[in-house]
Coordinates of C-alpha atoms and ligand atoms in Angstrom, one line a residue:
M1 CA 7.8 26.3 2.3
A2 CA 7.0 23.7 -0.4
Q3 CA 3.4 23.5 -1.6
Y4 CA 1.4 20.3 -1.1
N5 CA 1.9 19.4 -4.8
E6 CA 5.7 20.0 -4.7
P7 CA 8.4 17.5 -3.6
M8 CA 8.9 17.8 0.2
L9 CA 12.0 15.8 1.0
R10 CA 15.6 16.9 0.4
E11 CA 17.4 15.6 -2.7
G12 CA 19.1 12.3 -2.0
A13 CA 17.1 11.7 1.2
L14 CA 16.8 8.0 0.3
D15 CA 20.3 7.4 -1.2
G16 CA 21.4 3.8 -0.8
K17 CA 18.1 2.6 0.7
V18 CA 16.2 -0.4 -0.5
I19 CA 12.4 -0.2 -0.1
W20 CA 9.7 -2.8 -0.8
V21 CA 6.4 -1.3 -2.0
T22 CA 3.6 -4.0 -2.2
G23 CA 1.2 -3.1 -5.0
G24 CA 3.9 -0.8 -6.4
G25 CA 2.9 -1.4 -10.0
S26 CA -0.1 0.9 -10.0
G27 CA -1.9 3.8 -8.4
L28 CA -0.5 5.3 -5.2
G29 CA 2.1 2.6 -4.9
K30 CA 3.5 3.5 -8.3
S31 CA 3.5 7.2 -7.4
M32 CA 5.4 6.6 -4.1
T33 CA 7.8 4.3 -6.0
K34 CA 8.6 7.0 -8.5
Y35 CA 9.3 9.6 -5.8
F36 CA 11.4 7.1 -3.7
V37 CA 13.5 6.5 -6.9
E38 CA 13.9 10.3 -7.4
L39 CA 15.1 10.5 -3.8
G40 CA 17.8 7.9 -4.5
A41 CA 16.3 4.6 -3.3
T42 CA 16.2 1.2 -5.1
V43 CA 12.6 0.1 -5.0
V44 CA 11.2 -3.5 -5.1
I45 CA 7.7 -3.5 -6.5
S46 CA 5.4 -6.5 -6.0
G47 CA 1.9 -7.5 -7.1
R48 CA 0.2 -10.5 -8.6
R49 CA 0.4 -9.3 -12.3
E50 CA 3.9 -9.5 -13.8
E51 CA 2.9 -7.4 -16.8
V52 CA 1.8 -4.5 -14.6
L53 CA 5.1 -4.6 -12.7
A54 CA 7.1 -4.7 -15.9
K55 CA 5.3 -1.7 -17.4
A56 CA 5.9 0.3 -14.2
Q57 CA 9.6 -0.6 -14.2
E58 CA 9.9 0.5 -17.8
E59 CA 8.0 3.7 -17.1
I60 CA 10.0 4.8 -14.0
S61 CA 13.5 3.4 -14.2
N62 CA 14.9 0.1 -15.5
K63 CA 17.9 0.3 -13.2
K64 CA 16.4 1.3 -9.8
I65 CA 13.3 -0.9 -9.9
V66 CA 13.2 -4.6 -9.0
P67 CA 9.9 -6.2 -9.9
I68 CA 8.9 -9.4 -8.0
A69 CA 5.6 -11.1 -8.5
C70 CA 4.2 -12.0 -5.1
D71 CA 0.7 -12.5 -3.7
V72 CA 0.8 -11.0 -0.2
R73 CA -2.0 -13.4 1.0
N74 CA 0.5 -16.3 0.8
Y75 CA 3.1 -16.3 3.6
N76 CA 5.4 -18.7 1.7
E77 CA 5.4 -16.4 -1.4
V78 CA 6.2 -13.4 0.9
E79 CA 9.1 -15.2 2.5
Q80 CA 10.4 -16.2 -1.0
A81 CA 10.1 -12.6 -2.2
L82 CA 12.0 -11.3 0.8
Q83 CA 14.8 -13.9 0.2
Q84 CA 15.0 -12.8 -3.4
I85 CA 15.2 -9.1 -2.4
V86 CA 18.1 -9.8 0.0
E87 CA 19.9 -11.9 -2.6
T88 CA 19.4 -9.3 -5.4
C89 CA 19.7 -6.0 -3.4
G90 CA 21.9 -7.2 -0.5
Q91 CA 19.6 -5.5 2.1
L92 CA 16.1 -4.2 2.8
D93 CA 15.6 -0.9 4.7
G94 CA 11.9 -0.3 4.4
L95 CA 8.5 -1.8 3.7
V96 CA 5.4 -0.1 2.4
N97 CA 2.3 -2.2 3.0
N98 CA 0.2 -0.6 0.1
A99 CA -1.4 -3.6 -1.6
A100 CA -5.2 -3.6 -1.2
G101 CA -8.5 -4.8 -2.5
N102 CA -11.9 -3.2 -2.1
F103 CA -15.3 -3.0 -3.6
I104 CA -18.5 -1.2 -2.8
S105 CA -21.5 -3.5 -1.9
P106 CA -24.3 -3.9 0.7
T107 CA -22.6 -6.3 3.1
E108 CA -25.5 -8.7 3.2
R109 CA -25.0 -9.3 -0.5
L110 CA -21.4 -10.4 0.0
S111 CA -20.4 -14.1 0.0
S112 CA -18.3 -15.1 2.9
R113 CA -15.5 -15.7 0.4
A114 CA -15.8 -12.1 -0.9
F115 CA -15.5 -10.7 2.6
D116 CA -12.4 -13.0 3.2
I117 CA -10.7 -11.9 0.0
I118 CA -10.5 -8.3 1.2
I119 CA -9.4 -9.2 4.8
D120 CA -6.8 -11.5 3.3
I121 CA -5.2 -8.9 1.0
V122 CA -5.4 -6.0 3.4
L123 CA -5.0 -7.3 6.9
K124 CA -3.3 -10.7 6.4
G125 CA -1.2 -9.4 3.5
S126 CA 0.1 -6.5 5.7
K127 CA 0.7 -9.0 8.6
N128 CA 2.5 -11.4 6.3
C129 CA 5.0 -8.8 4.9
T130 CA 5.5 -7.1 8.3
L131 CA 6.1 -10.4 10.1
A132 CA 8.5 -11.8 7.5
C133 CA 10.5 -8.5 7.2
G134 CA 10.5 -8.0 11.0
K135 CA 12.0 -11.4 11.7
Y136 CA 14.7 -10.7 9.1
W137 CA 15.5 -7.3 10.5
I138 CA 15.6 -8.4 14.1
E139 CA 17.7 -11.5 13.3
N140 CA 20.2 -9.4 11.3
K141 CA 20.1 -6.5 13.8
R142 CA 19.0 -4.0 11.1
K143 CA 17.1 -0.8 11.8
A144 CA 14.1 -0.3 9.5
R145 CA 10.9 1.5 8.6
V146 CA 7.4 0.2 7.9
L147 CA 4.8 2.5 6.3
N148 CA 1.2 1.2 6.3
I149 CA -1.4 2.7 4.2
V150 CA -4.8 2.9 6.0
T151 CA -7.8 5.2 5.3
T152 CA -9.7 7.8 7.2
Y153 CA -12.4 5.2 7.8
S154 CA -9.9 3.1 9.9
W155 CA -11.2 5.3 12.8
T156 CA -14.8 5.9 11.8
G157 CA -15.8 2.8 9.9
S158 CA -17.7 3.1 6.7
A159 CA -20.9 1.7 5.3
F160 CA -20.8 -0.4 2.1
V161 CA -17.0 -1.0 2.3
V162 CA -17.2 -3.0 5.5
P163 CA -14.5 -5.7 4.7
S164 CA -12.1 -2.9 3.9
A165 CA -13.0 -0.8 6.9
T166 CA -12.6 -3.9 9.2
A167 CA -9.2 -4.8 7.7
K168 CA -7.9 -1.3 7.7
A169 CA -8.8 -0.8 11.4
G170 CA -6.8 -4.0 12.0
V171 CA -3.8 -2.6 10.1
L172 CA -4.0 0.5 12.3
A173 CA -3.9 -1.6 15.4
L174 CA -1.0 -3.6 14.0
T175 CA 0.9 -0.4 13.3
R176 CA 0.3 1.0 16.8
S177 CA 1.1 -2.2 18.6
L178 CA 4.3 -3.1 16.8
A179 CA 5.5 0.6 16.9
V180 CA 5.7 0.0 20.6
E181 CA 6.9 -3.6 20.7
W182 CA 9.6 -3.2 18.1
A183 CA 10.9 0.3 19.0
K184 CA 13.7 -1.4 21.0
Y185 CA 15.0 -3.0 17.7
G186 CA 15.0 0.3 15.9
I187 CA 12.1 -0.7 13.7
N188 CA 9.7 2.3 13.3
L189 CA 6.2 1.7 12.1
N190 CA 3.9 4.5 10.9
A191 CA 0.7 4.7 9.0
I192 CA -0.8 7.3 6.7
A193 CA -4.5 7.6 6.0
P194 CA -5.1 9.3 2.6
G195 CA -8.5 10.7 1.7
P196 CA -9.7 10.1 -1.9
F197 CA -6.8 10.2 -4.4
P198 CA -7.9 9.4 -8.0
T199 CA -6.5 6.0 -9.1
K200 CA -7.9 3.6 -11.6
G201 CA -8.1 0.8 -9.0
A202 CA -10.1 2.9 -6.5
W203 CA -12.2 4.8 -9.0
D204 CA -13.3 1.7 -11.0
R205 CA -14.5 -0.1 -7.9
L206 CA -15.6 2.6 -5.4
F207 CA -16.7 5.7 -7.4
P208 CA -18.5 4.4 -10.6
E209 CA -19.7 7.1 -12.9
E210 CA -23.4 6.8 -11.9
L211 CA -22.4 7.5 -8.3
L212 CA -20.2 10.5 -9.2
K213 CA -23.1 12.0 -11.1
K214 CA -25.1 12.0 -7.9
V215 CA -22.4 12.9 -5.4
K216 CA -19.7 15.6 -5.8
L217 CA -16.8 14.0 -3.9
E218 CA -15.0 17.3 -3.4
D219 CA -18.0 18.7 -1.5
R220 CA -17.5 16.1 1.2
I221 CA -13.8 17.0 1.8
P222 CA -13.0 20.0 4.0
L223 CA -10.3 21.2 1.6
K224 CA -12.8 20.9 -1.3
R225 CA -10.3 19.0 -3.5
L226 CA -9.1 15.5 -4.2
G227 CA -5.6 14.4 -3.3
E228 CA -2.7 14.8 -5.7
H229 CA -0.3 12.0 -6.1
Q230 CA 2.9 14.0 -5.3
E231 CA 1.5 14.8 -1.8
Ligands
HXC1 C1 -19.5 -7.9 -4.4 C2 -17.6 -9.0 -5.3 C3 -17.4 -7.8 -6.1 C4 -18.2 -6.7 -6.0 C5 -15.8 -9.3 -6.5 N1 -16.7 -9.9 -5.6 N2 -16.2 -8.1 -6.8 N3 -18.7 -9.0 -4.5 N4 -19.3 -6.8 -5.1 N5 -18.0 -5.6 -6.7 C6 -16.6 -11.2 -5.0 C7 -16.7 -12.3 -6.1 O1 -18.0 -12.6 -6.4 C8 -15.9 -13.5 -5.4 O2 -16.8 -14.1 -4.5 C9 -14.9 -12.8 -4.5 O3 -15.3 -11.4 -4.4 C10 -13.5 -12.8 -5.1 O4 -13.6 -12.3 -6.4 P1 -12.4 -12.6 -7.4 O5 -12.6 -11.8 -8.6 O6 -12.3 -14.1 -7.6 O7 -11.1 -12.3 -6.6 P2 -9.7 -11.6 -7.1 O8 -9.4 -11.9 -8.5 O9 -8.7 -12.0 -6.1 O10 -10.0 -10.1 -7.0 C11 -9.9 -9.4 -5.8 C12 -10.8 -8.2 -5.8 C13 -10.4 -7.3 -7.0 C14 -10.6 -7.5 -4.5 C15 -12.2 -8.7 -5.9 O11 -11.3 -6.2 -7.0 C16 -9.0 -6.8 -7.0 O12 -8.1 -7.5 -7.4 N6 -8.8 -5.6 -6.4 C17 -7.4 -5.1 -6.3 C18 -7.3 -3.6 -6.5 C19 -8.3 -2.8 -5.7 O13 -9.3 -3.2 -5.2 N7 -8.0 -1.5 -5.5 C20 -8.8 -0.5 -4.8 C21 -8.1 -0.1 -3.6 S1 -8.9 1.4 -2.9 P3 -17.5 -15.6 -4.8 O14 -18.1 -16.0 -3.5 O15 -18.5 -15.3 -5.8 O16 -16.4 -16.4 -5.2 C22 -8.9 1.3 -1.2 C23 -9.4 2.4 -0.3 C24 -10.0 3.6 -1.0 O17 -8.6 0.3 -0.7 C25 -10.5 4.6 0.0 C26 -11.1 5.8 -0.7 C27 -11.5 6.9 0.2
NAP2 P1 -4.7 0.2 -6.8 O1 -4.0 1.0 -7.9 O2 -5.8 -0.7 -7.1 O3 -3.5 -0.6 -6.1 C1 -3.7 -1.8 -5.4 C2 -2.4 -2.7 -5.7 O4 -2.4 -3.8 -4.9 C3 -2.3 -3.2 -7.2 O5 -1.1 -2.9 -7.7 C4 -2.5 -4.7 -7.0 O6 -1.7 -5.4 -8.0 C5 -2.0 -4.9 -5.6 N1 -2.6 -6.1 -5.0 C6 -3.9 -6.4 -4.9 N2 -4.1 -7.6 -4.3 C7 -2.8 -8.1 -4.1 C8 -2.3 -9.3 -3.6 N3 -3.1 -10.3 -3.2 N4 -1.0 -9.5 -3.5 C9 -0.2 -8.5 -4.0 N5 -0.6 -7.4 -4.5 C10 -1.9 -7.2 -4.6 O7 -5.2 1.1 -5.6 P2 -4.7 2.5 -5.0 O8 -5.9 3.4 -5.1 O9 -3.4 3.0 -5.5 O10 -4.5 2.2 -3.4 C11 -3.2 2.0 -2.9 C12 -3.4 2.0 -1.4 O11 -3.9 3.2 -0.9 C13 -4.3 0.9 -0.8 O12 -3.8 0.5 0.4 C14 -5.6 1.7 -0.5 O13 -6.4 1.1 0.4 C15 -5.0 3.0 -0.1 N6 -5.9 4.2 -0.2 C16 -6.3 4.6 -1.4 C17 -7.1 5.7 -1.5 C18 -7.5 6.3 -2.8 O14 -8.3 7.2 -2.9 N7 -7.0 5.8 -4.0 C19 -7.6 6.3 -0.3 C20 -7.2 5.8 0.9 C21 -6.3 4.7 0.9 P3 -2.2 -6.8 -8.6 O15 -3.7 -6.7 -8.9 O16 -1.3 -7.0 -9.8 O17 -1.9 -7.8 -7.6

């Protein structure tokens, strides 16, 4: 049996598939993209910063990566990106709602706009991409997969990251609801809830050095270790 830090899927498992990973230019989105390409997929990566996408494309594979700048908060941009994907790749088989925003703060110190920004990226962004892709799949009678990235605090809630916890709980409800509603179209929705995986995006914003000096993160995890990107 493969170890947690070894590839788990059979070679060629994603041959011929086209997968859209939002926020695929960095962190866990980039790691998933790399593995999907190794398994045979063509991967569309999106994010707001073109230079980040270009760098990831160069790093992983120039041929199997299609970078498309798109802010998931804006439904028109999402629809345009989808149209571009279908024109460029001819099809779309899967969507990974991975793009996210987060910061650590006492909630009473947040402006209303700051709270909205997180809800807009995480919940509205996942809704925008899922709705646009779902309409396309249903209209074109295509079977498809959606993978949503939530967190362990989607169930428990979490102090000091309240906008993220609120939005991620919403994404979990979206996943469960549409998994039932769209099963008849052959559209499968799943979610995964990673514990802490070191990425620059999460670490810069959630685990600043002063905090890590006081709290040993591994001690709070039953397995006593952080996640590794391959798993
Ligand atoms: C309080 C903050 C803040 C902070 C920004 N704001 N940072 N408030 N504490 N640390 C406020 C600003 O004052 C502003 O409000 C509003 O938020 C929007 O800030 P902008 O910088 O204008 O927005 P934008 O450029 O869109 O940036 C969005 C962002 C940024 C979310 C603030 O951090 C970002 O782009 N993040 C993307 C990557 C990311 O966060 N990755 C981490 C994912 S980890 P006002 O009212 O002043 O205008 C994760 C789960 C980890 O999701 C789970 C671990 C177990
Ligand atoms: P990350 O590297 O900061 O990735 C976030 C990505 O989202 C970036 O590529 C960013 O690109 C993109 N993004 C942000 N706002 C966007 C917007 N409005 N439109 C389009 N793209 C946008 O963070 P990560 O740690 O890899 O997290 C990836 C996912 O895993 C997130 O859903 C996160 O909640 C989840 N997660 C992470 C951990 C962890 O420990 N790392 C734990 C549990 C869950 P741009 O800035 O260029 O737009």
